[in-house]
Short mmCIF file of C-alpha atoms in Angstrom, two decimals:
data_model
loop_
_atom_site.label_atom_id
_atom_site.label_comp_id
_atom_site.label_asym_id
_atom_site.label_seq_id
_atom_site.Cartn_x
_atom_site.Cartn_y
_atom_site.Cartn_z
CA MET A 1 -5.06 -3.45 -9.66
CA LEU A 2 -1.63 -4.57 -8.54
CA THR A 3 -1.44 -7.84 -6.61
CA ALA A 4 1.23 -9.44 -4.48
CA HIS A 5 1.62 -13.06 -3.40
CA THR A 6 3.47 -14.97 -0.71
CA VAL A 7 6.64 -16.95 -1.27
CA ALA A 8 4.70 -20.21 -0.83
CA GLN A 9 2.18 -19.21 -3.51
CA VAL A 10 4.93 -18.24 -5.94
CA ARG A 11 6.87 -21.43 -5.27
CA ALA A 12 3.79 -23.56 -5.92
CA ALA A 13 3.13 -21.76 -9.21
CA GLU A 14 6.78 -22.19 -10.21
CA GLU A 15 6.56 -25.94 -9.59
CA VAL A 16 3.55 -26.19 -11.90
CA ALA A 17 5.23 -24.11 -14.62
CA ALA A 18 8.48 -26.04 -14.32
CA ALA A 19 6.67 -29.36 -14.66
CA GLU A 20 5.20 -28.12 -17.93
CA ARG A 21 8.13 -26.17 -19.39
CA GLY A 22 11.21 -27.15 -17.39
CA TRP A 23 13.27 -25.15 -14.90
CA ASP A 24 15.74 -24.04 -17.56
CA ALA A 25 12.99 -22.50 -19.67
CA LEU A 26 11.56 -20.73 -16.63
CA MET A 27 14.98 -19.27 -15.77
CA GLN A 28 15.54 -18.13 -19.33
CA SER A 29 12.15 -16.35 -19.30
CA ALA A 30 13.13 -14.50 -16.13
CA ALA A 31 16.62 -13.68 -17.43
CA THR A 32 15.32 -12.35 -20.75
CA ALA A 33 12.70 -10.17 -19.05
CA LEU A 34 15.30 -8.82 -16.63
CA ALA A 35 17.81 -8.14 -19.41
CA HIS A 36 15.32 -6.18 -21.50
CA ARG A 37 14.10 -4.10 -18.56
CA VAL A 38 17.60 -3.16 -17.40
CA SER A 39 18.67 -2.31 -20.96
CA ARG A 40 15.90 0.29 -21.07
CA VAL A 41 17.09 2.17 -17.98
CA VAL A 42 20.88 1.83 -18.02
CA PRO A 43 22.81 3.76 -20.71
CA ALA A 44 24.62 1.42 -23.11
CA HIS A 45 28.02 2.98 -22.43
CA GLU A 46 27.83 2.42 -18.65
CA ALA A 47 29.40 -0.64 -17.05
CA LEU A 48 27.14 -2.88 -15.00
CA VAL A 49 28.24 -4.72 -11.89
CA VAL A 50 26.14 -7.71 -10.88
CA LEU A 51 26.17 -8.78 -7.23
CA VAL A 52 25.66 -12.52 -7.55
CA GLY A 53 24.44 -14.74 -4.74
CA PRO A 54 23.69 -18.45 -4.70
CA GLY A 55 20.85 -20.28 -6.39
CA ASN A 56 18.36 -19.38 -9.06
CA ASN A 57 18.16 -15.67 -8.28
CA GLY A 58 21.85 -15.34 -9.06
CA GLY A 59 21.34 -17.60 -12.07
CA ASP A 60 18.66 -15.30 -13.49
CA ALA A 61 21.07 -12.37 -13.31
CA LEU A 62 24.00 -14.34 -14.76
CA PHE A 63 22.02 -15.36 -17.83
CA ALA A 64 20.85 -11.74 -18.12
CA ALA A 65 24.52 -10.69 -17.94
CA ALA A 66 25.19 -12.87 -20.97
CA HIS A 67 22.45 -10.93 -22.81
CA TRP A 68 24.03 -7.61 -21.86
CA CYS A 69 27.47 -8.74 -23.01
CA ARG A 70 26.06 -9.81 -26.36
CA GLU A 71 24.59 -6.29 -26.67
CA GLY A 72 28.12 -4.95 -26.34
CA ARG A 73 27.81 -3.83 -22.72
CA ARG A 74 30.58 -4.09 -20.13
CA VAL A 75 29.50 -6.41 -17.33
CA ASN A 76 31.42 -7.21 -14.15
CA LEU A 77 30.46 -9.88 -11.64
CA CYS A 78 30.93 -9.89 -7.85
CA LEU A 79 30.45 -13.43 -6.53
CA LEU A 80 29.26 -13.72 -2.94
CA ASP A 81 30.36 -17.35 -2.75
CA PRO A 82 32.08 -18.77 -5.84
CA ALA A 83 31.40 -22.31 -4.61
CA ALA A 84 27.61 -21.74 -4.51
CA VAL A 85 27.12 -19.77 -7.72
CA HIS A 86 24.79 -21.08 -10.45
CA PRO A 87 27.36 -22.94 -12.61
CA ALA A 88 25.59 -22.81 -15.98
CA GLY A 89 24.74 -19.14 -15.51
CA LEU A 90 28.31 -18.24 -14.60
CA GLU A 91 29.67 -20.15 -17.59
CA ALA A 92 27.24 -18.40 -19.95
CA ALA A 93 28.10 -14.95 -18.56
CA ARG A 94 31.87 -15.49 -18.72
CA GLU A 95 31.76 -16.97 -22.21
CA ALA A 96 29.81 -13.88 -23.35
CA GLY A 97 32.51 -11.60 -21.92
CA ALA A 98 31.59 -10.84 -18.30
CA ARG A 99 34.51 -10.49 -15.88
CA VAL A 100 34.68 -11.47 -12.23
CA VAL A 101 35.89 -8.58 -10.04
CA GLY A 102 36.66 -8.28 -6.35
CA GLY A 103 34.05 -5.68 -5.41
CA PRO A 104 31.48 -3.18 -6.71
CA GLU A 105 33.48 -0.03 -5.93
CA GLY A 106 33.64 2.48 -8.74
CA HIS A 107 30.44 1.34 -10.49
CA ARG A 108 27.47 3.65 -10.97
CA PHE A 109 24.98 0.94 -12.01
CA VAL A 110 24.39 -2.17 -9.91
CA VAL A 111 22.24 -5.28 -10.34
CA ASP A 112 21.36 -6.79 -6.97
CA ALA A 113 21.02 -10.58 -7.33
CA ILE A 114 22.45 -11.52 -3.94
CA PHE A 115 19.36 -13.24 -2.54
CA GLY A 116 15.87 -13.93 -3.86
CA ILE A 117 12.51 -14.67 -2.28
CA GLY A 118 13.70 -17.70 -0.31
CA ALA A 119 16.19 -15.89 1.94
CA ARG A 120 15.57 -14.71 5.48
CA PRO A 121 15.61 -10.96 6.13
CA GLY A 122 18.81 -9.20 7.08
CA LEU A 123 22.22 -9.42 5.41
CA GLU A 124 25.52 -10.48 6.96
CA GLY A 125 29.19 -10.49 6.06
CA THR A 126 30.12 -9.50 2.52
CA ALA A 127 26.48 -9.05 1.50
CA ALA A 128 25.93 -6.58 4.34
CA ALA A 129 29.11 -4.74 3.33
CA TRP A 130 27.81 -4.42 -0.22
CA ALA A 131 24.49 -3.06 1.10
CA ARG A 132 26.35 -0.48 3.23
CA TRP A 133 28.43 0.56 0.20
CA ILE A 134 25.21 1.06 -1.80
CA GLU A 135 23.69 3.14 1.00
CA ARG A 136 26.84 5.27 1.21
CA GLU A 137 27.59 5.76 -2.50
CA ARG A 138 24.03 5.57 -3.88
CA PRO A 139 24.61 4.05 -7.33
CA PHE A 140 21.55 3.25 -9.42
CA VAL A 141 20.42 -0.20 -8.26
CA VAL A 142 18.15 -2.70 -9.98
CA ALA A 143 17.00 -5.48 -7.66
CA VAL A 144 16.24 -8.91 -9.12
CA ASP A 145 12.82 -10.07 -7.82
CA VAL A 146 13.31 -8.39 -4.40
CA PRO A 147 15.95 -6.18 -2.80
CA SER A 148 18.26 -8.55 -0.94
CA GLY A 149 17.72 -8.66 2.80
CA ILE A 150 14.05 -7.59 3.06
CA GLY A 151 11.29 -9.60 4.70
CA VAL A 152 9.62 -10.89 1.54
CA ASP A 153 6.34 -12.03 3.11
CA ASP A 154 5.93 -9.32 5.74
CA GLY A 155 7.94 -6.24 4.72
CA ARG A 156 10.10 -6.36 7.83
CA LEU A 157 13.65 -5.03 8.00
CA ASP A 158 15.58 -7.16 10.48
CA GLY A 159 19.06 -6.05 9.51
CA PRO A 160 20.98 -4.54 6.59
CA ALA A 161 19.22 -4.70 3.21
CA VAL A 162 19.82 -3.35 -0.28
CA ARG A 163 18.11 -0.10 -1.26
CA ALA A 164 16.96 -0.33 -4.90
CA ASP A 165 15.84 2.30 -7.37
CA LEU A 166 14.00 -0.29 -9.47
CA THR A 167 12.87 -3.79 -8.59
CA VAL A 168 12.17 -6.13 -11.50
CA THR A 169 9.98 -8.79 -9.94
CA PHE A 170 8.70 -11.92 -11.64
CA ALA A 171 5.04 -12.92 -12.21
CA THR A 172 3.63 -10.91 -9.30
CA ALA A 173 4.67 -8.38 -6.69
CA LYS A 174 5.72 -9.68 -3.30
CA TYR A 175 4.27 -8.49 0.02
CA GLY A 176 7.52 -6.86 1.09
CA LEU A 177 7.63 -4.76 -2.08
CA LEU A 178 4.32 -3.08 -1.26
CA ALA A 179 3.97 -3.01 2.54
CA GLY A 180 5.98 -2.45 5.68
CA PRO A 181 9.25 -0.58 6.07
CA ALA A 182 10.87 -2.80 3.42
CA ALA A 183 8.65 -1.28 0.72
CA GLU A 184 10.65 1.93 1.01
CA LEU A 185 13.71 0.05 -0.31
CA ALA A 186 12.01 -1.35 -3.43
CA GLY A 187 11.97 1.82 -5.53
CA GLU A 188 9.81 1.50 -8.62
CA VAL A 189 8.29 -1.98 -8.80
CA ASP A 190 8.05 -3.49 -12.29
CA VAL A 191 6.18 -6.81 -12.50
CA VAL A 192 7.22 -8.85 -15.55
CA ASP A 193 5.31 -11.84 -16.86
CA ILE A 194 7.14 -15.18 -16.95
CA GLY A 195 4.10 -17.38 -17.46
CA LEU A 196 3.13 -18.33 -13.90
CA ASP A 197 -0.56 -18.94 -13.13
CA LEU A 198 -1.43 -17.11 -9.90
CA ALA A 199 -4.86 -15.84 -10.89
CA ALA A 200 -6.79 -18.10 -8.51
CA GLU A 201 -4.59 -17.42 -5.48
CA SER A 202 -5.52 -15.04 -2.69
CA ALA A 203 -3.27 -12.00 -2.60
CA LEU A 204 -2.39 -8.66 -1.14
CA GLU A 205 -3.98 -6.04 -3.40
CA ALA A 206 -3.20 -2.43 -4.19
CA LEU A 207 -5.96 -0.42 -5.83
CA GLY A 208 -5.08 2.16 -8.46
CA PRO A 209 -6.84 5.06 -10.21
CA GLY A 210 -7.94 2.69 -12.97
CA ASP A 211 -10.03 0.60 -10.57
CA GLY A 212 -12.85 3.15 -10.46
CA PRO A 213 -15.19 1.19 -12.79
CA ARG A 214 -15.31 -1.62 -10.21
CA PHE A 215 -16.93 0.72 -7.70
CA ARG A 216 -18.79 3.12 -9.97
CA ASP A 217 -22.26 1.61 -9.53
CA ALA A 218 -21.97 1.81 -5.74
CA ILE A 219 -20.78 5.42 -5.80
CA VAL A 220 -22.45 7.26 -8.70
CA PRO A 221 -26.17 7.99 -8.14
CA GLY A 222 -28.65 6.27 -10.43
CA ARG A 223 -31.57 7.87 -12.25
CA ASP A 224 -34.03 7.55 -9.37
CA ALA A 225 -31.65 8.51 -6.58
CA HIS A 226 -32.51 11.05 -3.88
CA LYS A 227 -30.72 12.21 -0.75
CA TYR A 228 -31.96 9.32 1.37
CA THR A 229 -31.23 6.53 -1.13
CA ARG A 230 -27.75 7.95 -1.64
CA GLY A 231 -27.09 7.28 2.03
CA VAL A 232 -27.22 9.35 5.18
CA LEU A 233 -24.09 9.57 7.30
CA GLY A 234 -24.08 10.39 10.97
CA VAL A 235 -21.03 12.22 12.36
CA ARG A 236 -20.10 12.33 16.06
CA ALA A 237 -16.81 14.24 15.95
CA GLY A 238 -15.10 17.20 17.52
CA SER A 239 -15.26 18.70 21.01
CA PRO A 240 -14.81 22.11 22.61
CA GLN A 241 -11.04 21.41 22.68
CA TYR A 242 -10.92 20.13 19.10
CA ALA A 243 -13.68 21.91 17.24
CA GLY A 244 -11.66 21.83 14.03
CA ALA A 245 -11.90 18.04 13.93
CA ALA A 246 -15.66 18.32 13.56
CA HIS A 247 -15.33 20.74 10.64
CA LEU A 248 -12.71 18.60 8.89
CA CYS A 249 -14.57 15.33 9.38
CA VAL A 250 -17.71 16.94 7.96
CA ALA A 251 -15.71 18.39 5.04
CA GLY A 252 -14.36 14.94 4.23
CA ALA A 253 -17.85 13.47 4.44
CA GLN A 254 -19.28 16.12 2.12
CA ALA A 255 -16.65 15.23 -0.49
CA GLY A 256 -18.05 11.70 -0.69
CA PRO A 257 -21.19 10.20 -2.22
CA ALA A 258 -23.57 10.33 0.76
CA GLY A 259 -26.74 12.35 0.15
CA MET A 260 -27.01 13.82 3.64
CA ILE A 261 -24.76 14.37 6.64
CA ARG A 262 -26.25 14.48 10.15
CA PHE A 263 -24.06 16.02 12.83
CA VAL A 264 -24.63 15.08 16.47
CA GLY A 265 -22.75 17.02 19.14
CA ALA A 266 -22.81 19.83 21.63
CA GLN A 267 -25.22 22.62 20.66
CA GLU A 268 -22.58 25.33 20.22
CA LEU A 269 -20.34 23.05 18.16
CA ALA A 270 -23.29 21.97 16.01
CA ARG A 271 -24.16 25.63 15.40
CA ARG A 272 -20.61 26.35 14.26
CA VAL A 273 -20.61 23.30 11.97
CA VAL A 274 -23.85 24.38 10.30
CA ASP A 275 -22.60 27.96 9.95
CA ARG A 276 -19.65 26.66 7.94
CA ALA A 277 -21.57 23.94 6.09
CA PRO A 278 -25.26 24.88 5.78
CA GLU A 279 -26.09 21.56 4.11
CA ILE A 280 -25.49 19.74 7.41
CA VAL A 281 -28.50 18.60 9.43
CA ALA A 282 -27.66 19.08 13.12
CA ARG A 283 -30.08 16.62 14.65
CA ARG A 284 -30.42 12.92 15.21
CA GLY A 285 -32.30 10.76 12.74
CA ARG A 286 -32.02 7.64 10.69
CA VAL A 287 -28.58 7.04 9.18
CA GLN A 288 -26.92 4.33 7.08
CA ALA A 289 -23.50 4.70 8.75
CA TRP A 290 -21.67 6.55 11.52
CA VAL A 291 -18.27 8.18 11.95
CA VAL A 292 -17.32 8.41 15.62
CA GLY A 293 -14.34 9.74 17.52
CA SER A 294 -12.43 12.25 15.39
CA GLY A 295 -11.33 14.85 17.93
CA GLY A 296 -14.20 13.73 20.15
CA GLU A 297 -14.77 13.45 23.87
CA ASP A 298 -12.85 10.52 25.36
CA THR A 299 -15.84 8.62 26.77
CA PRO A 300 -17.57 5.37 25.74
CA ALA A 301 -20.94 7.04 25.15
CA PRO A 302 -20.55 8.22 21.50
CA LEU A 303 -19.50 4.83 20.12
CA ALA A 304 -22.05 2.98 22.25
CA ALA A 305 -24.82 5.24 20.93
CA ALA A 306 -23.75 4.72 17.33
CA LEU A 307 -23.58 0.95 17.74
CA ARG A 308 -27.15 0.87 19.04
CA ASP A 309 -28.32 1.93 15.58
CA GLY A 310 -27.00 -1.35 14.14
CA VAL A 311 -25.44 0.29 11.06
CA PRO A 312 -21.84 0.31 9.78
CA VAL A 313 -19.45 2.52 11.71
CA VAL A 314 -16.05 4.18 11.26
CA VAL A 315 -14.20 4.19 14.60
CA ASP A 316 -11.53 6.89 14.80
CA ALA A 317 -9.27 8.58 17.37
CA THR A 318 -10.82 8.73 20.87
CA ALA A 319 -13.47 6.12 20.03
CA LEU A 320 -10.64 3.60 19.62
CA HIS A 321 -10.18 3.78 23.40
CA HIS A 322 -13.64 2.26 23.96
CA LEU A 323 -13.90 -0.75 21.67
CA PRO A 324 -16.42 -3.50 22.45
CA ASP A 325 -15.27 -7.08 22.82
CA THR A 326 -16.29 -7.64 19.22
CA PHE A 327 -18.36 -5.80 16.62
CA GLU A 328 -21.78 -6.99 15.54
CA VAL A 329 -21.91 -4.44 12.70
CA ASP A 330 -19.63 -3.78 9.74
CA ALA A 331 -16.96 -1.69 11.44
CA LEU A 332 -13.81 0.05 10.23
CA LEU A 333 -11.12 1.03 12.75
CA THR A 334 -8.76 3.80 11.59
CA PRO A 335 -5.75 3.89 13.93
CA HIS A 336 -2.24 5.14 13.33
CA ALA A 337 0.60 3.01 14.65
CA GLY A 338 0.56 4.53 18.12
CA GLU A 339 -3.18 4.06 18.52
CA LEU A 340 -3.05 0.46 17.31
CA ALA A 341 -0.16 -0.25 19.66
CA ALA A 342 -2.25 1.02 22.57
CA VAL A 343 -5.24 -1.22 21.86
CA LEU A 344 -3.02 -4.24 21.24
CA ASP A 345 -0.93 -3.52 24.37
CA THR A 346 2.36 -3.34 22.50
CA ASP A 347 4.65 -0.49 21.47
CA ARG A 348 4.56 1.76 18.45
CA GLU A 349 7.92 0.54 17.17
CA ALA A 350 6.64 -3.04 16.97
CA VAL A 351 3.62 -1.97 14.91
CA GLU A 352 5.75 0.13 12.56
CA ALA A 353 8.20 -2.75 12.10
CA ASP A 354 5.47 -5.22 11.08
CA PRO A 355 2.25 -3.38 10.15
CA LEU A 356 0.77 -6.31 8.20
CA ARG A 357 0.86 -8.66 11.17
CA HIS A 358 -0.53 -6.14 13.63
CA ALA A 359 -3.34 -4.97 11.34
CA ARG A 360 -4.40 -8.57 10.71
CA GLU A 361 -4.19 -9.36 14.41
CA ALA A 362 -6.48 -6.46 15.30
CA ALA A 363 -8.95 -7.29 12.52
CA ALA A 364 -9.27 -10.85 13.80
CA ARG A 365 -9.41 -9.73 17.44
CA TRP A 366 -12.34 -7.32 17.02
CA GLY A 367 -14.08 -8.76 13.95
CA ALA A 368 -13.62 -5.44 12.18
CA THR A 369 -11.76 -4.07 9.20
CA VAL A 370 -8.62 -2.22 10.29
CA LEU A 371 -7.16 0.68 8.31
CA LEU A 372 -3.68 1.16 9.76
CA LYS A 373 -2.46 4.60 8.68
CA GLY A 374 1.17 5.06 7.75
CA PRO A 375 3.57 5.55 4.82
CA ARG A 376 1.91 2.50 3.23
CA THR A 377 -1.57 2.36 4.75
CA VAL A 378 -2.73 -1.23 5.30
CA ILE A 379 -6.38 -2.30 5.12
CA ALA A 380 -7.04 -5.69 6.76
CA ALA A 381 -10.44 -7.41 6.80
CA PRO A 382 -11.40 -9.89 9.53
CA ASP A 383 -11.73 -12.64 6.89
CA GLY A 384 -8.03 -12.28 6.01
CA ARG A 385 -8.25 -10.07 2.91
CA LEU A 386 -5.50 -7.47 2.64
CA ARG A 387 -4.95 -4.28 0.71
CA VAL A 388 -2.24 -1.65 0.84
CA ASN A 389 -2.46 1.93 -0.36
CA LEU A 390 0.36 3.14 -2.59
CA THR A 391 -0.80 6.75 -3.03
CA GLY A 392 -0.01 9.76 -0.91
CA THR A 393 2.85 12.00 0.10
CA PRO A 394 4.70 12.76 3.35
CA TRP A 395 2.94 16.14 3.27
CA LEU A 396 -0.20 14.27 4.44
CA GLY A 397 1.41 14.07 7.87
CA THR A 398 -0.43 17.19 8.92
CA ALA A 399 -3.03 18.00 11.57
CA GLY A 400 -6.55 17.06 10.56
CA SER A 401 -5.81 14.85 7.56
CA GLY A 402 -7.03 11.79 9.47
CA ASP A 403 -10.29 13.58 10.34
CA VAL A 404 -10.87 14.28 6.65
CA LEU A 405 -10.12 10.66 5.79
CA ALA A 406 -12.53 9.32 8.43
CA GLY A 407 -15.36 11.52 7.17
CA PHE A 408 -14.72 10.62 3.53
CA ILE A 409 -14.64 6.90 4.28
CA GLY A 410 -17.85 7.26 6.30
CA SER A 411 -19.55 8.82 3.29
CA LEU A 412 -18.44 5.91 1.09
CA LEU A 413 -19.74 3.50 3.75
CA ALA A 414 -23.10 5.25 3.94
CA GLY A 415 -23.24 5.26 0.14
CA GLY A 416 -23.12 1.48 -0.03
CA LEU A 417 -19.52 0.25 0.01
CA ASP A 418 -18.59 -2.23 2.72
CA SER A 419 -15.88 -1.37 5.22
CA PHE A 420 -13.08 -3.09 3.29
CA ASP A 421 -13.87 -1.34 0.01
CA ALA A 422 -14.73 1.99 1.66
CA GLY A 423 -11.42 2.00 3.52
CA SER A 424 -9.47 0.99 0.43
CA VAL A 425 -11.09 3.52 -1.91
CA GLY A 426 -10.97 6.22 0.75
CA ALA A 427 -7.25 5.79 1.39
CA LEU A 428 -6.51 5.66 -2.34
CA LEU A 429 -8.37 8.87 -3.19
CA HIS A 430 -7.18 10.68 -0.06
CA GLY A 431 -3.62 9.98 -1.21
CA LEU A 432 -4.34 11.03 -4.79
CA ALA A 433 -5.84 14.31 -3.58
CA ALA A 434 -2.65 15.02 -1.64
CA GLU A 435 -0.50 14.14 -4.66
CA ARG A 436 -2.46 16.60 -6.80
CA LEU A 437 -1.99 19.36 -4.26
CA GLY A 438 1.70 18.79 -3.72
CA GLY A 439 3.05 20.39 -0.61
CA PRO A 440 2.98 21.95 1.82
CA LEU A 441 -0.73 21.29 2.21
CA VAL A 442 -3.41 21.56 4.87
CA ALA A 443 -6.17 19.09 5.61
CA SER A 444 -8.97 21.41 4.47
CA GLY A 445 -7.27 21.60 1.08
CA VAL A 446 -7.28 17.82 0.84
CA ALA A 447 -11.01 17.80 1.59
CA ARG A 448 -11.67 20.25 -1.23
CA GLU A 449 -9.54 18.27 -3.66
CA LEU A 450 -11.35 15.01 -2.89
CA ARG A 451 -14.41 16.01 -4.92
CA PRO A 452 -12.65 16.27 -8.30
CA VAL A 453 -10.54 13.22 -7.46
CA LEU A 454 -13.67 11.14 -6.78
CA HIS A 455 -15.24 12.52 -9.96
CA ASP A 456 -12.26 11.41 -12.04
CA PHE A 457 -12.10 8.03 -10.29
CA CYS A 458 -15.67 7.32 -11.35
CA ASP A 459 -14.86 8.51 -14.88
CA ASP A 460 -17.82 10.88 -15.01
CA VAL A 461 -20.09 8.34 -16.71
CA PRO A 462 -23.48 10.03 -17.38
CA ARG A 463 -26.20 8.53 -15.18
CA GLY A 464 -29.87 9.42 -14.86
CA GLY A 465 -29.85 12.47 -17.08
CA ARG A 466 -26.65 14.03 -15.76
CA PRO A 467 -24.78 15.96 -18.50
#
């Protein structure tokens, strides 16, 4: 699992490490790691230009430049402010053979060390001009710790910023490398160890395919399992206008671990659902979780009825229009940016500009986990925990994919995961299924692909006599 930390957490860990090893040793660790990583991706015959800003971030890159010169590479330096450059780093780079040049023009490989994690978002002046040149010419860019100009703690983009192909970040990822619009500028994120102790700190997490063993026991049936102990999911989805939403939500649910799916809806719609999926039970009964709202009637009754059962609930689409003041059950809200903007009485652009803040605000407001769908889906728990999903493809922006996701998450919830884990695992595997399919794709194809993806995630460990 990949983790990210705030600037304050990183700074505190740096202070501890520096007290033990010294700031010079810490900088040399960062410079060496950066030098080795860049040497692996930039051909030896290509010249490097380093965009050098003030402070330690520029110092890391200058000491790395000395490494590259000693390897026989050509290294040029563009100094944002010669009076504020790291003096020892500049001396080391120039003594090793680096040259100071007036600008980056003509270079195909760039190291962005303009600003590090302590800078405010948005670039100005010469730094902004360099970022515009990068956007126009598209050289291969390696960012040092973070792309200059991004919102490091929130992923905001409040002005020009550098677009990187690779970000070499130290000790841990940073929030802005994984979430928000800024994450799109980070390229590949490579976390390198420089000996900071952040293990005990709370963090933004990103689950990966290798995290399946953590959830296996809650997903894979045991020896004595039967359809009721595996969890029964209730589905209130679809309507005469959006009958397909019912089918897709049910298909997503059937791809998950729940042992039974109960569908509750209009008689004709229920008949059509059972005709397509004969395993579905089209009658009310005891359930361990509900999915409500996907393509459903826009009235408060479906969510109110589900909440009366006192079991966990996934609240999707039209049900988001009828939220209670707070939730007394374990609830997961699954809005996209427009839907979240509506319930928070703001505009879609504000949510898209700062998804972390708005997801956390909604989670605290309603006492529910919020899964904010988008290019980097954010999962925010009411207790402050955060995850971001890094899987998926733009091809998932297709009708019905959210219905499939809601049903699949509901099945994980009925099977025993809490809302935070069900939302996180559901988003991860939904994205992996889309990646396997490629594109173009349709939502029903994603539902079919979820079964083998879930199987692989759980590593097919034999349980209870299974082959």
